[in-house]
Coordinates of C-alpha atoms in Angstrom, one line a residue:
Chain A
X1 CA 0.0 0.0 0.0
X2 CA 1.3 3.4 -1.0
X3 CA 2.6 5.8 1.7
X4 CA 3.3 9.5 1.8
X5 CA 6.7 11.0 2.6
X6 CA 5.4 11.7 6.1
X7 CA 4.3 8.1 6.7
X8 CA 7.6 6.8 5.3
X9 CA 9.7 8.9 7.7
X10 CA 7.6 8.0 10.7
X11 CA 7.7 4.3 9.7
X12 CA 11.5 4.4 9.3
X13 CA 11.9 6.0 12.7
X14 CA 9.6 3.5 14.5
X15 CA 11.2 0.3 13.0
X16 CA 8.2 -0.3 10.7
X17 CA 7.6 -0.8 7.0
X18 CA 4.2 0.8 7.1
X19 CA 2.3 3.1 9.4
X20 CA -1.4 3.8 9.2
X21 CA -2.9 7.3 9.8
X22 CA -4.5 7.3 13.3
X23 CA -2.0 4.8 14.8
X24 CA -0.1 5.8 17.9
X25 CA 3.6 5.0 17.4
X26 CA 6.9 5.6 19.2
X27 CA 9.4 7.5 17.1
X28 CA 13.1 7.8 17.4
X29 CA 14.3 11.4 17.1
X30 CA 17.3 12.8 15.2
X31 CA 17.2 16.2 16.9
X32 CA 15.3 17.9 19.7
X33 CA 15.1 21.6 20.2
X34 CA 14.2 24.1 22.9
X35 CA 14.5 27.9 23.3
X36 CA 14.7 30.4 26.2
X37 CA 10.9 30.4 26.7
X38 CA 10.2 26.7 26.6
X39 CA 13.5 25.0 27.6
X40 CA 13.5 26.2 31.2
X41 CA 10.3 24.3 31.9
X42 CA 11.6 21.3 30.0
X43 CA 14.8 21.4 32.1
X44 CA 12.7 21.5 35.3
X45 CA 10.7 18.5 34.1
X46 CA 13.9 16.7 32.9
X47 CA 15.3 17.0 36.5
X48 CA 12.0 15.4 37.8
X49 CA 12.3 12.5 35.4
X50 CA 15.7 11.7 37.0
X51 CA 17.6 10.8 33.9
X52 CA 21.4 10.9 34.3
X53 CA 21.9 13.0 31.2
X54 CA 20.5 13.7 27.8
X55 CA 20.1 10.9 25.2
X56 CA 22.8 12.4 22.9
X57 CA 24.6 15.7 23.7
X58 CA 25.0 16.4 19.9
X59 CA 21.3 16.0 19.2
X60 CA 19.9 18.5 21.7
X61 CA 19.8 22.1 20.4
X62 CA 19.2 24.9 22.8
X63 CA 18.7 28.3 21.2
X64 CA 18.1 31.4 23.3
X65 CA 16.4 33.6 20.7
X66 CA 13.1 34.8 22.0
X67 CA 14.0 37.4 24.6
X68 CA 17.6 37.9 23.7
X69 CA 19.9 39.7 23.9
X70 CA 18.3 39.5 27.4
X71 CA 15.5 42.0 27.6
X72 CA 15.1 42.0 31.4
X73 CA 16.4 40.4 34.5
X74 CA 13.9 37.6 34.5
X75 CA 14.7 36.7 30.9
X76 CA 18.4 36.7 31.7
X77 CA 17.7 34.2 34.5
X78 CA 15.9 31.9 32.0
X79 CA 18.7 32.0 29.5
X80 CA 21.1 31.2 32.3
X81 CA 19.2 28.0 33.0
X82 CA 19.8 26.9 29.4
X83 CA 23.5 27.9 29.6
X84 CA 24.1 26.1 32.9
X85 CA 22.3 23.0 31.7
X86 CA 24.3 23.0 28.5
X87 CA 27.6 23.2 30.3
X88 CA 26.6 20.5 32.8
X89 CA 25.5 18.1 30.1
X90 CA 28.2 19.2 27.6
X91 CA 25.5 20.0 25.0
X92 CA 27.4 21.0 21.8
X93 CA 24.5 22.9 20.2
X94 CA 23.9 25.7 22.7
X95 CA 24.1 28.9 20.7
X96 CA 25.3 31.9 22.7
X97 CA 24.6 35.5 21.8
X98 CA 27.0 36.4 19.0
X99 CA 26.5 32.9 17.4
X100 CA 22.8 32.7 18.0
X101 CA 20.1 33.1 15.4
X102 CA 16.3 32.6 15.2
X103 CA 16.2 28.9 15.8
X104 CA 14.3 27.7 12.7
X105 CA 16.6 29.6 10.3
X106 CA 19.7 28.7 12.4
X107 CA 19.4 25.0 12.7
X108 CA 19.0 24.2 9.0
X109 CA 21.7 26.7 8.1
X110 CA 24.0 25.1 10.7
X111 CA 23.4 21.7 9.0
X112 CA 21.7 20.2 12.1
X113 CA 18.6 19.0 10.2
X114 CA 18.4 17.1 7.0
X115 CA 16.1 15.3 4.6
X116 CA 14.5 12.2 6.2
X117 CA 15.0 13.3 9.8
X118 CA 12.4 13.2 12.5
X119 CA 12.6 16.3 14.7
X120 CA 10.7 17.8 17.5
X121 CA 11.1 21.2 19.1
X122 CA 9.4 23.0 21.9
X123 CA 8.3 25.8 19.6
X124 CA 5.3 25.6 17.3
X125 CA 7.2 26.7 14.2
X126 CA 9.5 23.6 14.4
X127 CA 7.4 22.5 11.4
X128 CA 9.7 24.7 9.3
X129 CA 12.2 21.9 8.6
X130 CA 9.6 20.0 6.5
X131 CA 11.0 22.2 3.7
X132 CA 14.0 19.9 3.7
X133 CA 11.9 16.7 3.4
X134 CA 12.1 16.0 7.2
X135 CA 9.2 15.2 9.5
X136 CA 9.3 18.0 12.0
X137 CA 6.8 19.3 14.5
X138 CA 6.2 21.5 17.5
X139 CA 5.6 20.2 21.0
X140 CA 5.5 21.5 24.6
X141 CA 8.1 21.6 27.3
X142 CA 7.3 18.3 28.9
X143 CA 7.4 16.5 25.6
X144 CA 10.9 18.1 25.1
X145 CA 12.0 16.9 28.6
X146 CA 10.9 13.3 27.8
X147 CA 12.6 13.5 24.4
X148 CA 15.9 14.9 25.9
X149 CA 15.9 11.9 28.3
X150 CA 14.8 9.2 25.9
X151 CA 15.6 10.3 22.4
X152 CA 12.0 9.4 21.3
X153 CA 8.5 10.6 21.5
X154 CA 5.0 9.3 20.7
X155 CA 2.9 10.5 17.8
X156 CA -0.4 9.8 16.2
X157 CA 0.3 9.2 12.6
X158 CA -1.5 12.2 10.9
X159 CA -3.8 12.1 8.0
X160 CA -2.4 13.9 5.0
X161 CA -3.6 16.8 2.8
X162 CA -1.9 17.4 -0.5
X163 CA -1.7 21.0 -1.8
X164 CA -0.8 21.2 -5.5
X165 CA 0.4 24.7 -6.6
X166 CA 0.5 25.0 -10.4
X167 CA 1.2 27.9 -12.8
X168 CA 3.8 30.6 -12.9
X169 CA 4.3 32.8 -10.0
X170 CA 3.6 36.5 -10.8
X171 CA 6.1 39.2 -9.8
X172 CA 6.2 40.0 -6.0
X173 CA 4.3 36.8 -5.2
X174 CA 6.3 34.5 -2.9
X175 CA 6.1 31.4 -0.7
X176 CA 4.6 33.7 2.0
X177 CA 1.7 34.6 -0.3
X178 CA 1.0 31.0 -1.2
X179 CA 0.8 29.9 2.4
X180 CA -1.2 33.0 3.5
X181 CA -3.6 32.4 0.6
X182 CA -3.9 28.7 1.6
X183 CA -4.6 29.5 5.2
X184 CA -7.2 32.0 4.0
X185 CA -8.9 29.2 2.0
X186 CA -8.9 26.4 4.6
X187 CA -8.9 28.4 7.9
X188 CA -6.7 28.4 11.0
X189 CA -7.9 24.9 11.8
X190 CA -8.3 23.7 8.2
X191 CA -5.5 21.2 8.6
X192 CA -5.9 20.4 12.3
X193 CA -3.9 17.3 13.3
X194 CA -3.0 16.8 9.6
X195 CA 0.2 16.7 7.6
X196 CA 0.3 19.4 4.8
X197 CA 2.3 18.2 1.8
X198 CA 3.2 21.0 -0.6
X199 CA 3.7 19.9 -4.2
X200 CA 3.4 21.1 -7.8
X201 CA 5.4 23.1 -10.3
X202 CA 5.4 26.3 -8.3
X203 CA 7.0 24.5 -5.4
X204 CA 9.5 22.7 -7.7
X205 CA 10.6 26.1 -9.0
X206 CA 10.7 27.8 -5.6
X207 CA 14.0 28.4 -3.8
X208 CA 14.6 27.1 -0.3
X209 CA 13.8 30.4 1.4
X210 CA 10.2 30.3 0.1
X211 CA 9.8 26.6 1.0
X212 CA 11.0 27.2 4.6
X213 CA 8.4 30.0 4.8
X214 CA 5.6 27.8 3.6
X215 CA 6.4 24.9 5.9
X216 CA 7.0 27.3 8.8
X217 CA 3.3 28.4 8.7
X218 CA 1.7 24.9 8.5
X219 CA 1.0 25.4 12.2
X220 CA -1.1 28.5 11.4
X221 CA -3.6 26.1 9.6
X222 CA -3.5 23.7 12.6
X223 CA -1.2 21.3 10.7
X224 CA 1.1 18.8 12.5
X225 CA 3.8 19.3 9.9
X226 CA 4.4 20.8 6.5
X227 CA 6.5 18.9 4.1
X228 CA 8.1 19.2 0.7
X229 CA 9.8 16.3 -1.2
X230 CA 13.5 16.9 -1.5
X231 CA 14.9 17.6 -5.0
X232 CA 18.0 19.2 -6.6
X233 CA 17.3 22.5 -4.9
X234 CA 17.3 20.8 -1.5
X235 CA 20.5 18.9 -2.3
X236 CA 22.1 22.1 -3.3
X237 CA 21.2 23.8 0.0
X238 CA 22.4 21.0 2.3
X239 CA 25.7 20.5 0.4
X240 CA 28.5 21.7 2.6
X241 CA 26.1 22.3 5.5
X242 CA 24.6 19.0 6.6
X243 CA 26.8 17.3 9.2
X244 CA 25.1 13.9 9.1
X245 CA 24.0 11.4 6.5
X246 CA 20.5 11.8 5.2
X247 CA 17.7 9.8 3.5
X248 CA 15.5 10.9 0.6
X249 CA 11.8 9.9 0.9
X250 CA 9.1 10.6 -1.7
X251 CA 5.4 10.0 -1.6
X252 CA 4.2 7.0 -3.6
X253 CA 1.8 7.7 -6.5
X254 CA -0.8 5.6 -4.8
X255 CA -0.5 7.2 -1.4
X256 CA -3.7 8.1 0.3
X257 CA -4.7 11.7 1.0
X258 CA -7.7 12.9 3.0
X259 CA -8.0 15.8 0.6
X260 CA -6.1 17.2 -2.5
X261 CA -6.4 21.0 -3.0
X262 CA -5.2 22.6 -6.2
X263 CA -4.2 26.2 -6.4
X264 CA -3.4 28.2 -9.6
X265 CA -0.7 30.6 -8.4
X266 CA -0.7 32.5 -11.7
X267 CA -3.9 34.2 -10.5
X268 CA -2.5 35.3 -7.2
X269 CA -1.5 38.7 -5.9
X270 CA 0.6 39.4 -2.8
X271 CA -1.5 38.6 0.2
X272 CA -2.0 40.5 3.5
X273 CA -3.6 38.7 6.4
X274 CA -5.7 41.2 8.5
X275 CA -6.1 41.2 12.2
X276 CA -6.5 39.0 14.3
X277 CA -6.1 35.7 12.5
X278 CA -3.8 34.5 9.7
X279 CA -6.9 33.2 7.8
X280 CA -8.1 36.8 7.2
X281 CA -6.2 36.9 3.9
X282 CA -6.8 39.6 1.3
X283 CA -5.1 40.4 -2.0
X284 CA -2.9 43.6 -1.6
X285 CA -5.1 45.4 -4.2
X286 CA -8.0 45.3 -1.6
X287 CA -5.8 46.4 1.3
X288 CA -4.3 49.7 0.3
X289 CA -6.3 52.0 2.6
X290 CA -4.7 50.8 5.9
X291 CA -2.2 53.3 7.4
X292 CA 0.7 51.8 9.3
X293 CA 3.0 52.9 12.1
X294 CA 5.6 50.2 11.9
X295 CA 7.0 47.6 9.4
X296 CA 8.9 44.6 10.7
X297 CA 11.0 42.5 8.3
X298 CA 12.4 39.4 9.9
X299 CA 11.5 36.3 12.0
X300 CA 11.7 32.5 11.4
X301 CA 9.2 33.1 8.6
X302 CA 11.0 35.7 6.5
X303 CA 14.4 36.7 8.0
X304 CA 16.6 35.0 5.4
X305 CA 19.0 36.7 3.0
X306 CA 16.6 36.2 0.1
X307 CA 14.0 38.2 2.1
X308 CA 16.4 41.0 2.9
X309 CA 17.5 41.2 -0.8
X310 CA 13.9 41.7 -1.9
X311 CA 13.3 44.3 0.8
X312 CA 16.5 46.1 -0.1
X313 CA 15.7 46.1 -3.8
X314 CA 12.6 48.2 -3.0
X315 CA 14.2 50.4 -0.4
X316 CA 17.3 51.3 -2.4
X317 CA 17.3 55.0 -3.0
X318 CA 14.0 55.5 -1.1
X319 CA 13.1 56.8 2.3
X320 CA 10.9 55.2 5.0
X321 CA 7.7 57.3 5.4
X322 CA 8.1 59.8 8.2
X323 CA 5.2 58.2 10.2
X324 CA 6.7 54.7 10.0
X325 CA 9.3 52.8 12.0
X326 CA 11.1 50.2 9.9
X327 CA 12.7 47.4 11.8
X328 CA 14.9 44.9 9.9
X329 CA 16.1 41.7 11.7
X330 CA 18.4 39.3 9.9
X331 CA 17.6 35.9 11.3
X332 CA 21.1 34.7 12.0
X333 CA 24.7 36.1 12.4
X334 CA 25.6 34.5 9.0
X335 CA 22.7 36.4 7.3
X336 CA 23.6 39.6 9.3
X337 CA 27.1 39.4 7.9
X338 CA 26.0 38.6 4.4
X339 CA 23.6 41.6 4.5
X340 CA 26.5 43.8 5.4
X341 CA 28.8 42.3 2.7
X342 CA 26.1 42.8 0.0
X343 CA 25.4 46.4 1.0
X344 CA 21.9 45.6 2.1
X345 CA 22.4 46.9 5.7
X346 CA 23.6 50.2 4.3
X347 CA 20.4 50.4 2.1
X348 CA 18.2 49.8 5.2
X349 CA 20.0 52.4 7.3
X350 CA 20.1 54.9 4.5
X351 CA 16.4 54.5 4.0
X352 CA 15.8 55.3 7.7
X353 CA 15.4 51.8 9.0
X354 CA 16.7 50.2 12.2
X355 CA 18.7 47.0 11.8
X356 CA 18.7 44.7 14.8
X357 CA 20.9 41.8 15.9
X358 CA 19.0 38.4 15.4
X359 CA 16.1 37.9 17.8
X360 CA 12.4 36.8 17.7
X361 CA 11.8 40.1 19.6
X362 CA 8.7 41.9 18.2
X363 CA 7.1 38.9 16.5
X364 CA 5.8 37.7 19.8
X365 CA 5.6 41.2 21.4
X366 CA 8.7 40.6 23.5
X367 CA 11.0 43.5 22.7
X368 CA 12.6 45.4 19.8
X369 CA 9.4 46.9 18.4
X370 CA 6.4 46.4 20.7
X371 CA 3.2 48.3 19.7
X372 CA 1.2 50.8 21.7
X373 CA -2.6 50.8 21.8
X374 CA -4.1 51.8 18.4
X375 CA -0.9 51.2 16.5
X376 CA -0.6 49.1 13.4
X377 CA 2.3 47.1 12.0
X378 CA 2.8 45.3 8.8
X379 CA 5.1 42.4 9.5
X380 CA 6.7 39.5 7.7
X381 CA 6.1 37.4 10.8
X382 CA 3.6 34.5 11.2
X383 CA 0.9 35.5 13.7
X384 CA -1.5 38.5 14.1
X385 CA -3.4 37.4 17.2
X386 CA -4.8 39.9 19.7
X387 CA -1.8 41.3 21.6
X388 CA 0.7 39.4 19.6
X389 CA 3.1 42.3 19.0
X390 CA 2.2 44.4 22.0
X391 CA -1.0 46.1 23.2
X392 CA -4.3 44.2 22.8
X393 CA -5.6 47.2 20.9
X394 CA -2.7 47.1 18.4
X395 CA -3.0 45.4 15.0
X396 CA -0.6 43.2 13.0
X397 CA -0.9 42.7 9.2
X398 CA 1.0 39.7 7.9
X399 CA 2.7 40.1 4.5
X400 CA 5.8 39.2 2.4
X401 CA 9.0 41.3 2.6
X402 CA 8.2 43.2 -0.7
X403 CA 4.9 44.4 0.7
X404 CA 6.5 45.2 4.1
X405 CA 9.2 47.3 2.4
X406 CA 6.8 49.1 0.0
X407 CA 4.4 49.8 2.8
X408 CA 7.2 51.3 4.9
X409 CA 7.8 53.8 2.1
X410 CA 4.1 54.4 1.4
X411 CA 3.1 54.8 5.1
X412 CA 0.2 52.5 4.4
X413 CA -0.3 48.9 3.1
X414 CA 0.7 48.8 -0.5
X415 CA 2.6 47.1 -3.3
X416 CA 6.0 47.9 -4.9
X417 CA 4.0 48.5 -8.1
X418 CA 2.7 51.7 -6.5
X419 CA 6.2 53.2 -6.0
X420 CA 7.5 55.4 -8.8
Chain B
X1 CA -16.2 14.4 40.4
X2 CA -15.5 17.9 39.1
X3 CA -18.1 20.7 39.7
X4 CA -18.0 24.4 38.9
X5 CA -19.2 27.4 37.0
X6 CA -18.7 27.7 33.3
X7 CA -16.6 30.4 31.6
X8 CA -17.5 30.2 27.9
X9 CA -15.5 31.4 24.9
X10 CA -15.6 31.2 21.1
X11 CA -13.4 29.8 18.4
X12 CA -9.6 29.9 18.1
X13 CA -8.8 30.9 21.7
X14 CA -5.0 31.1 21.1
X15 CA -2.2 30.7 23.6
X16 CA -1.2 34.3 23.2
X17 CA -4.5 35.4 24.8
X18 CA -4.4 32.6 27.4
X19 CA -1.0 33.8 28.6
X20 CA 0.5 36.8 26.7
X21 CA 4.2 36.6 25.8
X22 CA 5.0 39.6 27.9
X23 CA 4.6 37.3 31.0
X24 CA 6.7 34.5 29.6
X25 CA 9.8 35.7 31.4
X26 CA 8.7 33.5 34.3
X27 CA 7.9 29.8 34.7
X28 CA 6.2 30.2 38.1
X29 CA 2.7 28.7 37.9
X30 CA 1.2 31.2 40.4
X31 CA 2.6 34.2 38.5
X32 CA 1.4 32.8 35.2
X33 CA -2.0 32.1 36.6
X34 CA -2.3 35.7 37.8
X35 CA -2.4 36.8 34.1
X36 CA -4.4 33.8 32.8
X37 CA -6.8 34.7 29.9
X38 CA -5.9 38.4 30.4
X39 CA -6.0 39.4 26.7
X40 CA -9.4 37.8 26.0
X41 CA -11.2 38.3 29.3
X42 CA -9.6 40.9 31.6
X43 CA -11.9 39.9 34.5
X44 CA -11.2 36.2 34.3
X45 CA -8.7 36.1 37.2
X46 CA -11.1 38.0 39.4
X47 CA -14.1 35.8 38.8
X48 CA -12.6 32.3 38.5
X49 CA -13.1 30.0 41.5
X50 CA -11.5 26.7 42.2
X51 CA -13.3 23.9 40.3
X52 CA -14.6 26.2 37.5
X53 CA -14.7 25.0 33.9
X54 CA -13.8 26.6 30.6
X55 CA -16.0 25.8 27.7
X56 CA -15.0 26.9 24.1
X57 CA -15.8 26.2 20.5
X58 CA -13.3 25.1 17.9
X59 CA -9.5 24.9 18.0
X60 CA -8.9 25.9 21.6
X61 CA -5.2 26.6 22.4
X62 CA -4.0 27.3 18.9
X63 CA -0.8 29.1 18.2
X64 CA 2.4 28.9 20.2
X65 CA 3.6 25.7 21.9
X66 CA 4.0 27.4 25.3
X67 CA 3.2 25.0 28.0
X68 CA 2.7 28.0 30.2
X69 CA -0.9 28.1 28.8
X70 CA -2.2 24.8 30.3
X71 CA -0.1 25.5 33.4
X72 CA -1.7 29.0 33.9
X73 CA -5.2 27.6 33.3
X74 CA -4.7 24.7 35.8
X75 CA -3.1 26.9 38.4
X76 CA -5.9 29.5 38.1
X77 CA -8.3 27.0 39.6
X78 CA -9.9 25.7 36.4
X79 CA -10.6 22.0 36.8
X80 CA -11.3 21.1 33.1
X81 CA -11.6 22.5 29.6
X82 CA -14.4 21.3 27.3
X83 CA -14.2 22.2 23.6
X84 CA -15.4 21.1 20.2
X85 CA -11.7 20.6 19.2
X86 CA -8.3 21.4 20.6
X87 CA -5.2 22.5 18.7
X88 CA -2.8 19.6 18.8
X89 CA 0.2 21.0 20.8
X90 CA -2.2 22.3 23.5
X91 CA -3.8 18.8 23.5
X92 CA -0.5 17.1 24.2
X93 CA 0.6 19.8 26.7
X94 CA -2.7 19.3 28.7
X95 CA -2.2 15.5 28.9
X96 CA 1.4 16.0 29.9
X97 CA 0.7 18.5 32.6
X98 CA -2.5 16.9 34.0
X99 CA -5.0 19.5 32.9
X100 CA -8.2 17.5 32.1
X101 CA -9.6 18.3 28.6
X102 CA -12.7 16.9 26.9
X103 CA -13.8 17.0 23.3
X104 CA -17.6 17.2 23.2
X105 CA -19.4 19.4 20.6
X106 CA -22.8 18.5 22.0
X107 CA -21.9 19.7 25.4
X108 CA -20.4 22.9 24.1
X109 CA -23.7 23.6 22.2
X110 CA -25.8 22.8 25.3
X111 CA -23.8 24.8 27.9
X112 CA -24.0 28.6 28.4
X113 CA -21.7 31.0 30.2
X114 CA -22.4 30.8 34.0
X115 CA -24.0 27.3 33.9
X116 CA -23.2 24.9 36.7
X117 CA -21.6 21.8 35.3
X118 CA -20.4 18.5 36.7
X119 CA -17.9 16.2 35.0
X120 CA -17.2 12.5 35.7
X121 CA -13.7 12.4 34.2
X122 CA -13.4 8.6 34.6
X123 CA -16.3 8.0 32.2
X124 CA -16.2 11.3 30.3
X125 CA -19.8 12.2 31.3
X126 CA -20.6 15.9 31.4
X127 CA -23.8 16.9 33.3
X128 CA -25.2 20.4 32.9
X129 CA -26.8 20.9 36.4
X130 CA -28.4 24.2 35.3
X131 CA -30.4 22.6 32.4
X132 CA -30.4 18.9 33.6
X133 CA -28.9 17.6 30.3
X134 CA -26.1 15.1 30.1
X135 CA -23.4 14.6 27.4
X136 CA -20.8 11.9 26.6
X137 CA -17.3 13.2 25.7
X138 CA -15.1 11.4 23.2
X139 CA -13.1 8.7 25.0
X140 CA -9.3 8.9 25.0
X141 CA -7.3 6.2 23.2
X142 CA -5.8 3.6 25.7
X143 CA -2.2 5.0 25.6
X144 CA -3.4 8.5 26.5
X145 CA -5.6 7.1 29.3
X146 CA -2.5 5.4 30.6
X147 CA -0.7 8.7 30.5
X148 CA -3.5 10.4 32.4
X149 CA -3.7 7.5 34.9
X150 CA -0.1 7.6 35.8
X151 CA -0.3 11.4 36.3
X152 CA 1.3 12.7 33.1
X153 CA 4.4 12.2 31.0
X154 CA 7.0 12.7 33.7
X155 CA 5.7 9.8 35.8
X156 CA 5.4 7.7 32.7
X157 CA 9.1 8.4 31.9
X158 CA 10.1 7.6 35.5
X159 CA 8.4 4.3 35.3
X160 CA 10.1 3.6 31.9
X161 CA 13.5 4.4 33.4
X162 CA 12.7 2.3 36.6
X163 CA 13.1 5.4 38.8

């Protein structure tokens, strides 16, 4: 009987030939991840379990990225818990400030995740690594504690939904727009408990940055994981990065899907998701009367060098609107340095933008760009829930980097097409 | 037997409104509970009494993986959450931290804010004392029942390690 890529990876990690959707299985893990918000609770629970040490000191990644560089004393105490634990257990993948990046951009770039892996992370956007053809999903702190001790976890094998994107992508339309449009179509629980498999010619032609963005937001439709079959683009990306062997899995032609959804991308415009749910997706042409106070370009969704290049191409020679604060956050130190080398950082600063060291910061209303009551921000981030970027009476509009950059210049939501 | 007053909410109650990120610089359950539901119901902390029950529509607990959400709810005095559906990470986190959750669309439809409700967790029976109607929640699969019975994932791990 045919299986999907997700089933095959889960089967391979549970010592089975075949797994059936709905089955509960124990899965061996290739990597487990925690951050400065979730790992302190995981470490507390890990101590309660009473395991001597972690299952594999090279397969536990601890990334202090949410409230760092430490935004207050309490956050500093939390990061210290990660640092002390990492020293005690000789964890090789603790990323100190200066080496740290936004976790879901950092780990693939560091070569810690590869095709065919099974990964959990105590962060909901752990589903990002599906872009490499890995099974990867978010869990909570206690699940992370268990996985750090045992190197395994339990899963219900998810049902699968296949999304087929066909047609040529219009200018300024990106992976971000495809996923926002998809969430708009199926809703924030449209893929609840399910695997979302992204396929079709538009995906085959998409670079890794766009693929990471799409898998990153599978959780925003309630999905357990997002996944894309590896191909030459994946191989090119992992070359020289991946530190372990990997395995390529592909879905069988006769694999079973709960649903198959086809989307013609040639008809799409850039999408903006209005407050307060990612499913409130509108084409940019219907969104141009919204004034903004802030534009954030960054996060685990859109903080890659490709994203910064697009933003810089629009901001070059232009100025940020006097009523707008532009905040640009390269996702990792490597991207930060690349942005300097390519002259992108200079473009952002010349335009009147602030460029930050890597952090999740404003995405979750932590620091580095928190909103006051009544303020609006366009953001390349992933969530626009009530209070997400600050005050409960503030608003977040999710968009791609081109829209965020153009809007920063226009002082309102708008497309690069509107700039002279 | 659980018994309490119902606090009812709608669809997609996300973990950012259950416990806003500005309070995630602590892991102390009491401190987290003092801000529970703050961004969806600013009076929640003042009105909640030990034993009370949260009832909500679809996709309760969506968004962030923060386990601080079920921790805050449990510590606030809430004895169980009934919803049409739960987001999957919240579902796992609740089992792992010992917050009782029940999926029962019929009960959600038949329970109003302020109703008195009794729950027999063992059998998944929900009784609306105010209206006199009873509902049967979806049973948990055997493995999850085992997790609940041993008191969560940490105890399960201890048993597995022979601690």
